[in-house]
PDB file of C-alpha atoms and ligand atoms in Angstrom:
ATOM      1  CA  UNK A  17      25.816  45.545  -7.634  1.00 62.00           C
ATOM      2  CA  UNK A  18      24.879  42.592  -9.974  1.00 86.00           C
ATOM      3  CA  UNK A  19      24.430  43.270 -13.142  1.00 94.00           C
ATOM      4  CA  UNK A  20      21.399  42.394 -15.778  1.00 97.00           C
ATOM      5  CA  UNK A  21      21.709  42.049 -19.575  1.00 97.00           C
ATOM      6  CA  UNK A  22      18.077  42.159 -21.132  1.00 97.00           C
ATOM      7  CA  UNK A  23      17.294  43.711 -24.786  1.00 98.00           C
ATOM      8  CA  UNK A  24      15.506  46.845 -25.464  1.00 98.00           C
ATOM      9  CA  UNK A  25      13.940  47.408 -29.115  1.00 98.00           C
ATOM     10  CA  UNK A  26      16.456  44.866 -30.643  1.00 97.00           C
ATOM     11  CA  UNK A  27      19.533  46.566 -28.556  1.00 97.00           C
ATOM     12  CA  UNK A  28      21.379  44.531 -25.389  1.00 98.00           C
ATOM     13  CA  UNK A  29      21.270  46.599 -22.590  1.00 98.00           C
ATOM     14  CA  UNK A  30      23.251  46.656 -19.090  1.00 97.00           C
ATOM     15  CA  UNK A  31      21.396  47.181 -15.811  1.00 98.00           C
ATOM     16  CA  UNK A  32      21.812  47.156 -12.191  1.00 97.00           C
ATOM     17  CA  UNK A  33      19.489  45.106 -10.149  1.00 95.00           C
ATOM     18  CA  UNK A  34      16.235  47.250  -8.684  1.00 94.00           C
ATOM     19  CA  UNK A  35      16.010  49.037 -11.942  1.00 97.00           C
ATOM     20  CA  UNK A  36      13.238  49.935 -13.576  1.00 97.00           C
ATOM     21  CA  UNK A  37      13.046  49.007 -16.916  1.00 98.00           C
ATOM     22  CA  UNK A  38      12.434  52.790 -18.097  1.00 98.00           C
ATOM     23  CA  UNK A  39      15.838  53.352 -16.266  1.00 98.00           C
ATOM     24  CA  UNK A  40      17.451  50.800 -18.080  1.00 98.00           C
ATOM     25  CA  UNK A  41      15.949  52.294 -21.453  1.00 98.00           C
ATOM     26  CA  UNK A  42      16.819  56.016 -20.263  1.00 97.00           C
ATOM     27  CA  UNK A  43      20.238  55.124 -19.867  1.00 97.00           C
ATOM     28  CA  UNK A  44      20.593  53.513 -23.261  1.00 97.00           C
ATOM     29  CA  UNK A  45      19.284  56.167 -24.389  1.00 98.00           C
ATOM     30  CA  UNK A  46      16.302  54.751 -25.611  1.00 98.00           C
ATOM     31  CA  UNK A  47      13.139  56.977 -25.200  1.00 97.00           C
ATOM     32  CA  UNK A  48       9.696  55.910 -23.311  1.00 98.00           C
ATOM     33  CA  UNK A  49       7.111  58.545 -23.161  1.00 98.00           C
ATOM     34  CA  UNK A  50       5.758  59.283 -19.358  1.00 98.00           C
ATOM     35  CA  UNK A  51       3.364  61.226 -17.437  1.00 97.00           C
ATOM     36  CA  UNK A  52       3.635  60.741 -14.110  1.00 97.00           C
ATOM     37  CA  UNK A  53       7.182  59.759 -13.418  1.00 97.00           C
ATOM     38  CA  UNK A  54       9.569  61.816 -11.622  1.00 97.00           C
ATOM     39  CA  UNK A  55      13.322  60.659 -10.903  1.00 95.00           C
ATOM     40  CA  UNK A  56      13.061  61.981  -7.532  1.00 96.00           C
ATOM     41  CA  UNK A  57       9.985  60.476  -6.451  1.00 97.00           C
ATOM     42  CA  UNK A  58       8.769  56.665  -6.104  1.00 95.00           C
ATOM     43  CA  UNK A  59       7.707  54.974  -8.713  1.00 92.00           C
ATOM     44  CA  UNK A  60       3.657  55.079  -9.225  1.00 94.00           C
ATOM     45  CA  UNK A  61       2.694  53.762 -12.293  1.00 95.00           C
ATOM     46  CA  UNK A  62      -0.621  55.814 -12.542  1.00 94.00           C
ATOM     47  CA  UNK A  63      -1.104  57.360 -16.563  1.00 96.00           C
ATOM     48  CA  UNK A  64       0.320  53.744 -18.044  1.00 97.00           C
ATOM     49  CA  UNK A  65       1.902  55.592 -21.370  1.00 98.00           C
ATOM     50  CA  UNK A  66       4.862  54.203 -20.537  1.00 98.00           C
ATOM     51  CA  UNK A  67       3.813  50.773 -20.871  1.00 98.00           C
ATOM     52  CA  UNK A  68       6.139  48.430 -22.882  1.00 98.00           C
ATOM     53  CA  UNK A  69       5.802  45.070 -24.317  1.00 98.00           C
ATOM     54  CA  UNK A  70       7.607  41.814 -23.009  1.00 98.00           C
ATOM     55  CA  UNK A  71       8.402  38.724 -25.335  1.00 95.00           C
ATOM     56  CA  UNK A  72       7.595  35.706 -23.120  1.00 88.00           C
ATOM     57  CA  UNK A  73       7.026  32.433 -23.838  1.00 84.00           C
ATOM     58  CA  UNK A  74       5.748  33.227 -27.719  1.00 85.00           C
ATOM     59  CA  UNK A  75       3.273  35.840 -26.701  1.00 90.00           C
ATOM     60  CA  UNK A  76       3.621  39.499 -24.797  1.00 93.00           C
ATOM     61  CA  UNK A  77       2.719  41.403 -21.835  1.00 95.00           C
ATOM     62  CA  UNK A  78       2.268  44.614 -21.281  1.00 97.00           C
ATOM     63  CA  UNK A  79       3.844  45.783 -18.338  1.00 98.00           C
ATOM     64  CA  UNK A  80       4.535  49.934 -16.899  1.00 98.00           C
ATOM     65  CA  UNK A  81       7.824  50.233 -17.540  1.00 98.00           C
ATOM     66  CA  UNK A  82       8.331  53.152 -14.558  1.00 98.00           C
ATOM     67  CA  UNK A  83       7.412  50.608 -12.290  1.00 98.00           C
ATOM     68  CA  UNK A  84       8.727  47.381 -14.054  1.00 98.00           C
ATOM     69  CA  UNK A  85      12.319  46.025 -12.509  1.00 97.00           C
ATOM     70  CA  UNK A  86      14.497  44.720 -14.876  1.00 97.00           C
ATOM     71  CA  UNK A  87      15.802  41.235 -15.183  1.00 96.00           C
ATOM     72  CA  UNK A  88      18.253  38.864 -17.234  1.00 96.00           C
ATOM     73  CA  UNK A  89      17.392  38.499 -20.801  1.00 95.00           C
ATOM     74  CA  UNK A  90      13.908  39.621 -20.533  1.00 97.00           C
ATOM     75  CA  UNK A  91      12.929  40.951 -24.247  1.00 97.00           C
ATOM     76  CA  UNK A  92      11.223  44.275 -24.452  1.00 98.00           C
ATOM     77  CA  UNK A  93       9.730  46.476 -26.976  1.00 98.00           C
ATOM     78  CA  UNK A  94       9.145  49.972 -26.347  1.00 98.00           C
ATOM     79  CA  UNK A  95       6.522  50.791 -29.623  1.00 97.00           C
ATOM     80  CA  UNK A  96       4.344  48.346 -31.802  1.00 96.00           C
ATOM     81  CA  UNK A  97       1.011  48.879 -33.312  1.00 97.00           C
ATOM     82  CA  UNK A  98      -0.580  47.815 -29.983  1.00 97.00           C
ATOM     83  CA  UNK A  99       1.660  50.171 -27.824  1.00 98.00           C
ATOM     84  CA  UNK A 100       1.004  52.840 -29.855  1.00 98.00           C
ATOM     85  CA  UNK A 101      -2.581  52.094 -30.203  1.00 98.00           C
ATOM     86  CA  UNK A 102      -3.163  52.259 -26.292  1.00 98.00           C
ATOM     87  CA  UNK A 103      -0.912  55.428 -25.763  1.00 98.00           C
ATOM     88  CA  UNK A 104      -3.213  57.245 -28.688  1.00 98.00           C
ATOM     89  CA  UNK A 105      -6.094  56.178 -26.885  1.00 98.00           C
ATOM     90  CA  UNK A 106      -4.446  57.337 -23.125  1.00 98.00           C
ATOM     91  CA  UNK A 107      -4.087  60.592 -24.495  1.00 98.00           C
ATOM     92  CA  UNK A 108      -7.136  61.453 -25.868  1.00 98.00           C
ATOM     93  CA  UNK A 109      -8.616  60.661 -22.439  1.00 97.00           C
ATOM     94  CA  UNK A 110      -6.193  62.735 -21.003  1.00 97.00           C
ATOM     95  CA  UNK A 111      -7.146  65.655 -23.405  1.00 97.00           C
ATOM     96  CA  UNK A 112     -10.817  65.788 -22.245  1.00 96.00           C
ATOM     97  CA  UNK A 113      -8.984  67.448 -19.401  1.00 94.00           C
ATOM     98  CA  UNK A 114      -6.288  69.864 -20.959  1.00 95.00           C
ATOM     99  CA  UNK A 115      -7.041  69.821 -24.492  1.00 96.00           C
ATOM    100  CA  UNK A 116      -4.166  72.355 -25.009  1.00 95.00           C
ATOM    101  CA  UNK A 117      -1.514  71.181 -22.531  1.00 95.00           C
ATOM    102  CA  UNK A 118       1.797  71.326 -24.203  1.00 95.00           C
ATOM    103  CA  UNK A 119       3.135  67.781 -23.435  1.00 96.00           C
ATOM    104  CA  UNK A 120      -0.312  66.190 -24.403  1.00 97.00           C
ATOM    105  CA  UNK A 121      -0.263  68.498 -27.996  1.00 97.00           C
ATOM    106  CA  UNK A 122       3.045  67.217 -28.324  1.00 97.00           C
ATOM    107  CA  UNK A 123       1.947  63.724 -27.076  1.00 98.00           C
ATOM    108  CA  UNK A 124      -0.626  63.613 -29.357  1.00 98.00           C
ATOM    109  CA  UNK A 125       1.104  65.070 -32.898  1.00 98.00           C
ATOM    110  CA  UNK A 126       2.846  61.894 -32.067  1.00 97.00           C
ATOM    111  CA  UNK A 127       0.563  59.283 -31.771  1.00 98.00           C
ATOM    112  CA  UNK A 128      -2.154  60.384 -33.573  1.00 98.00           C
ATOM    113  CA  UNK A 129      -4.352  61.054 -31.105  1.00 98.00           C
ATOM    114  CA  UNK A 130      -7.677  63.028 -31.595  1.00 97.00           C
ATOM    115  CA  UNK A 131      -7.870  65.736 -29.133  1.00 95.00           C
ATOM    116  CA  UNK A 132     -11.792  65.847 -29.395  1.00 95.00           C
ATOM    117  CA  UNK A 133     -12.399  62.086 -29.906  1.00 96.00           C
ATOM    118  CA  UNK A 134     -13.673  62.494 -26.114  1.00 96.00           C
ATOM    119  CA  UNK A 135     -16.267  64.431 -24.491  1.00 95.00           C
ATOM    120  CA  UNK A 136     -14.428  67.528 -22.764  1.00 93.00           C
ATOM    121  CA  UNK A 137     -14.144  66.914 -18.721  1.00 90.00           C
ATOM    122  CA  UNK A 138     -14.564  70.053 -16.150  1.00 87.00           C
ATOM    123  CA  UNK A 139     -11.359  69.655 -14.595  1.00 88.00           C
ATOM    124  CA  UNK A 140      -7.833  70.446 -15.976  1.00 90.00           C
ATOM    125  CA  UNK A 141      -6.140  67.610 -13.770  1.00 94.00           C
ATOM    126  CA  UNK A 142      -5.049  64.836 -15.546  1.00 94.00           C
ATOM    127  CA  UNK A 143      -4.713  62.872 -11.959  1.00 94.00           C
ATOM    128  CA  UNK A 144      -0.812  62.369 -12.440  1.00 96.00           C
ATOM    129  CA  UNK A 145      -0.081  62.738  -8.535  1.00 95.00           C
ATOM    130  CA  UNK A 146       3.387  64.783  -9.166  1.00 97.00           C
ATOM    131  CA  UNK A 147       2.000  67.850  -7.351  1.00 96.00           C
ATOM    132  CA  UNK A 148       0.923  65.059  -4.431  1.00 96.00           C
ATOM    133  CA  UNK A 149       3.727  63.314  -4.144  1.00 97.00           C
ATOM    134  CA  UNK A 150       6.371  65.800  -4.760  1.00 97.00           C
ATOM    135  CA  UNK A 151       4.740  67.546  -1.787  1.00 97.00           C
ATOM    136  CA  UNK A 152       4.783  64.463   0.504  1.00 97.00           C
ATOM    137  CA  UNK A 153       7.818  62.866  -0.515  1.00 98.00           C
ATOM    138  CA  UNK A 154      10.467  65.784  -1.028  1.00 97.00           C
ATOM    139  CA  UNK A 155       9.296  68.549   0.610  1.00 97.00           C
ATOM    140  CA  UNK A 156       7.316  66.358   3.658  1.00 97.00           C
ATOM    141  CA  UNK A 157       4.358  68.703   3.825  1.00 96.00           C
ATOM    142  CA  UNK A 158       1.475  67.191   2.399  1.00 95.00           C
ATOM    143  CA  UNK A 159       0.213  70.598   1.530  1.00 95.00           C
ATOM    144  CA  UNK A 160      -1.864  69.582  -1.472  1.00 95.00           C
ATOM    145  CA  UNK A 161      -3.752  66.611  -2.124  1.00 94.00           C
ATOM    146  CA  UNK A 162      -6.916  64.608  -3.937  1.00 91.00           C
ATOM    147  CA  UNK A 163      -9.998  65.483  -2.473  1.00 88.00           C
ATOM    148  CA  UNK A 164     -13.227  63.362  -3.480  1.00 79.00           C
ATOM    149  CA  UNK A 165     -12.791  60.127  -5.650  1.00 75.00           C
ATOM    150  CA  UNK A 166     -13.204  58.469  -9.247  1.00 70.00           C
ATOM    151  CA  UNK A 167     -14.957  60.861 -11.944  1.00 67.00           C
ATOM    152  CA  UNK A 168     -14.930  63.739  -8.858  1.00 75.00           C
ATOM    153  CA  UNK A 169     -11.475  63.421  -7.718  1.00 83.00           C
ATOM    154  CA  UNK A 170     -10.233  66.976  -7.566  1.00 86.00           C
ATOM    155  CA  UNK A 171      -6.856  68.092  -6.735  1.00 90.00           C
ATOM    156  CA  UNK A 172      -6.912  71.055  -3.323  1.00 90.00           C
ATOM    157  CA  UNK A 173      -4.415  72.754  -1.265  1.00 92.00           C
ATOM    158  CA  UNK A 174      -4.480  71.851   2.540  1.00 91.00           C
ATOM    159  CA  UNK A 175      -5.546  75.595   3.365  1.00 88.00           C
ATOM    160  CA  UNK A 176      -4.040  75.445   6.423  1.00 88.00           C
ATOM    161  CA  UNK A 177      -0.971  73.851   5.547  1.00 91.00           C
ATOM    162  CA  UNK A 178      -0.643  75.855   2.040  1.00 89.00           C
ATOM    163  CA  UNK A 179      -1.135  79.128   4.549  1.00 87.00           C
ATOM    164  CA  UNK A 180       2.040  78.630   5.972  1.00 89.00           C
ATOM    165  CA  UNK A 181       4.435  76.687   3.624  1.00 91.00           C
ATOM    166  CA  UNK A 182       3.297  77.393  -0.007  1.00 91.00           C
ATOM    167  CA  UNK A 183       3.511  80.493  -0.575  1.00 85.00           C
ATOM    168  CA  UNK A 184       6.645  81.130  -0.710  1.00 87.00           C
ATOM    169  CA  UNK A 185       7.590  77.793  -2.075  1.00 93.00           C
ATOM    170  CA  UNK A 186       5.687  76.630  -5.063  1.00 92.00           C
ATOM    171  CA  UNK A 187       8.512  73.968  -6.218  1.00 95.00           C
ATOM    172  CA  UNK A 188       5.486  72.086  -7.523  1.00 95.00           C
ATOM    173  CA  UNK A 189       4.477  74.314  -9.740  1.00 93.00           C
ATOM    174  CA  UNK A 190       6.781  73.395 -12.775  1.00 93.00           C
ATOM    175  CA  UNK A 191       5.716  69.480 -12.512  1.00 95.00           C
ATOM    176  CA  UNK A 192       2.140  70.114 -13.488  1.00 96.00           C
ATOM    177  CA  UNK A 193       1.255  68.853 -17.165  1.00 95.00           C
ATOM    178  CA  UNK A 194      -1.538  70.768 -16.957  1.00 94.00           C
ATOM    179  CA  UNK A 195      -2.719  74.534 -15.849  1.00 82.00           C
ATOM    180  CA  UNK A 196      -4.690  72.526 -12.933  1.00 88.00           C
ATOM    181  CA  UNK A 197      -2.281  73.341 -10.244  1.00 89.00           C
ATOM    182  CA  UNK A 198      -2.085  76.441 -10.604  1.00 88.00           C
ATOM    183  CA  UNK A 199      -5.709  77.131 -10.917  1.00 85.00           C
ATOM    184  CA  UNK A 200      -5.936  75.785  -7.443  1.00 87.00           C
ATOM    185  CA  UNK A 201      -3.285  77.344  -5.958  1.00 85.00           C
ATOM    186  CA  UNK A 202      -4.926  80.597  -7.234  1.00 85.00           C
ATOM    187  CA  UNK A 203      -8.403  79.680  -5.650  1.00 83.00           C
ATOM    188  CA  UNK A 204      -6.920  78.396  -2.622  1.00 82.00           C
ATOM    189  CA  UNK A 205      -4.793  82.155  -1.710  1.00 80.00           C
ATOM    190  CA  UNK A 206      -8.051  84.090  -3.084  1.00 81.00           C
ATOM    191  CA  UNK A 207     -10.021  82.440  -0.604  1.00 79.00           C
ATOM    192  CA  UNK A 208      -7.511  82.331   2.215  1.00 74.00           C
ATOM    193  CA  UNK A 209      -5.165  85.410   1.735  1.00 67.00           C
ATOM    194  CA  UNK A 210      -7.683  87.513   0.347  1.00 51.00           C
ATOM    195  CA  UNK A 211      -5.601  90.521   0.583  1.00 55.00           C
ATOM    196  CA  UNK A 212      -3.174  89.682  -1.816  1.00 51.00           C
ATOM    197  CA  UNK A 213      -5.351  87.303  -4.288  1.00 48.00           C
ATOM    198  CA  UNK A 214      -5.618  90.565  -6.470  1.00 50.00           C
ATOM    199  CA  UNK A 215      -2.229  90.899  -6.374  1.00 53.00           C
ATOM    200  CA  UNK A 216      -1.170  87.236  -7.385  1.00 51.00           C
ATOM    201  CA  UNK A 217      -3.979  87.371  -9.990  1.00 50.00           C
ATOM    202  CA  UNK A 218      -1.399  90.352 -11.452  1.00 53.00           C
ATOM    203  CA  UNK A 219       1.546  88.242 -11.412  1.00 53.00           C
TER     204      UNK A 219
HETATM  205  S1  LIG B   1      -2.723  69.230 -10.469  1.00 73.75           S
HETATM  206 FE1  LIG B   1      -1.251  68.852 -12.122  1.00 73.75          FE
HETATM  207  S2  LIG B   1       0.503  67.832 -11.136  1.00 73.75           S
HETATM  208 FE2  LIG B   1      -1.241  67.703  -9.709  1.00 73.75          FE
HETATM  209  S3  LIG B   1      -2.209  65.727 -10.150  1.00 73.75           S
HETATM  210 FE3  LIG B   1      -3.301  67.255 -11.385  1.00 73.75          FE
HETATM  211  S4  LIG B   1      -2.240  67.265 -13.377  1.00 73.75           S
HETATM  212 FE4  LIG B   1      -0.875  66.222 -11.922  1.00 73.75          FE
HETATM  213  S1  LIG B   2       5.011  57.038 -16.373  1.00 73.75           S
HETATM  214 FE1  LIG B   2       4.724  54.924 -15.975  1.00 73.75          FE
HETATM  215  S2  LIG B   2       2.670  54.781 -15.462  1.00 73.75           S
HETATM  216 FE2  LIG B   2       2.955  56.922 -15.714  1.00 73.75          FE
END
């Protein structure tokens, strides 16, 4: 394995090659906040908070660090009045969705951000894809997935699917930022197990 020096916040930092550069900063233990990363899954590089700033050739570049590979003496910054800037505004869009979702409070004593600076959105799901990918990449089910697109896109369980490998499972459950998952795991057994949706509701 050949290995990478580059500098993190002012600090030299060894890598392998194909890491990411939030790997690289993880294992330094330097701290990037993230949304929709997951060590077990692929890299995605959907909510963008844990973008980073490179030095290159006198100006920067903000790049995702989740999905970012690291390379020899490349010069990165994980905060700055720009980074920090864009995160405050990523979670305030974020918060139209789950104003009182603990990582986003916690996000947002942070940063600064204004939990009603936007105008509150219908849905609780901040469109992270852990619940998707999880399902389709660990546990090979595809049992839940986006339905609809941009503004609309809505997360559902496959009923079908969810009928016979969900229940029971429900490994997904603990990855959701937000209350959305759950909310539509609860719709989709009312609707198709209505037998028991009283008794889940009582859980
Ligand atoms: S339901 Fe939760 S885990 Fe799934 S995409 Fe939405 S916010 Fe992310
Ligand atoms: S954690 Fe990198 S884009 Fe979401």
């Amino acid at each position: 394995m050949s290995q990478i020096l580059l500098q993190i916040d002012g600090k030299e930092v060894e890598a392998t090659k194909g890491m990411t550069i939030l790997e690289a900063a993880r294992k330094a233990g330097i701290s990037i906040p993230t949304l929709c990363h997951h060590d077990q899954l692929e890299p995605f590089g959907g909510c963008r908070l844990c973008i980073v700033e490179l030095e290159e050739r006198g100006g920067t570049r903000l790049v995702a660090s989740c999905v970012y590979p690291v390379a020899n003496n490349l010069i990165v910054r994980t905060r700055s009045e720009k980074i920090d800037r864009i995160r405050k505004m990523i979670i305030e869009l974020l918060m139209a969705h789950a104003p009182d979702a603990f990582e986003l409070v916690y996000l947002a004593r942070k940063y600064g951000a204004d939990r009603n600076r936007f105008e509150k959105e219908a849905s609780f799901c901040i469109h992270c894809g852990l619940c998707v990918r999880y399902c389709a990449e660990v546990k090979k089910k595809n049992a839940v997935g986006f339905v609809d697109r941009g503004i609309r896109k809505e997360i559902s369980f496959i009923p079908e699917i969810a009928a016979t490998e969900c229940w029971n499972c429900k490994e997904c459950f603990p990855l959701c930022p937000t209350e959305a998952l759950q909310s539509a795991f609860m719709l989709t057994r009312a609707l198709f197990e209505p037998k028991s949706a009283s008794a889940q509701l009582a859980e």
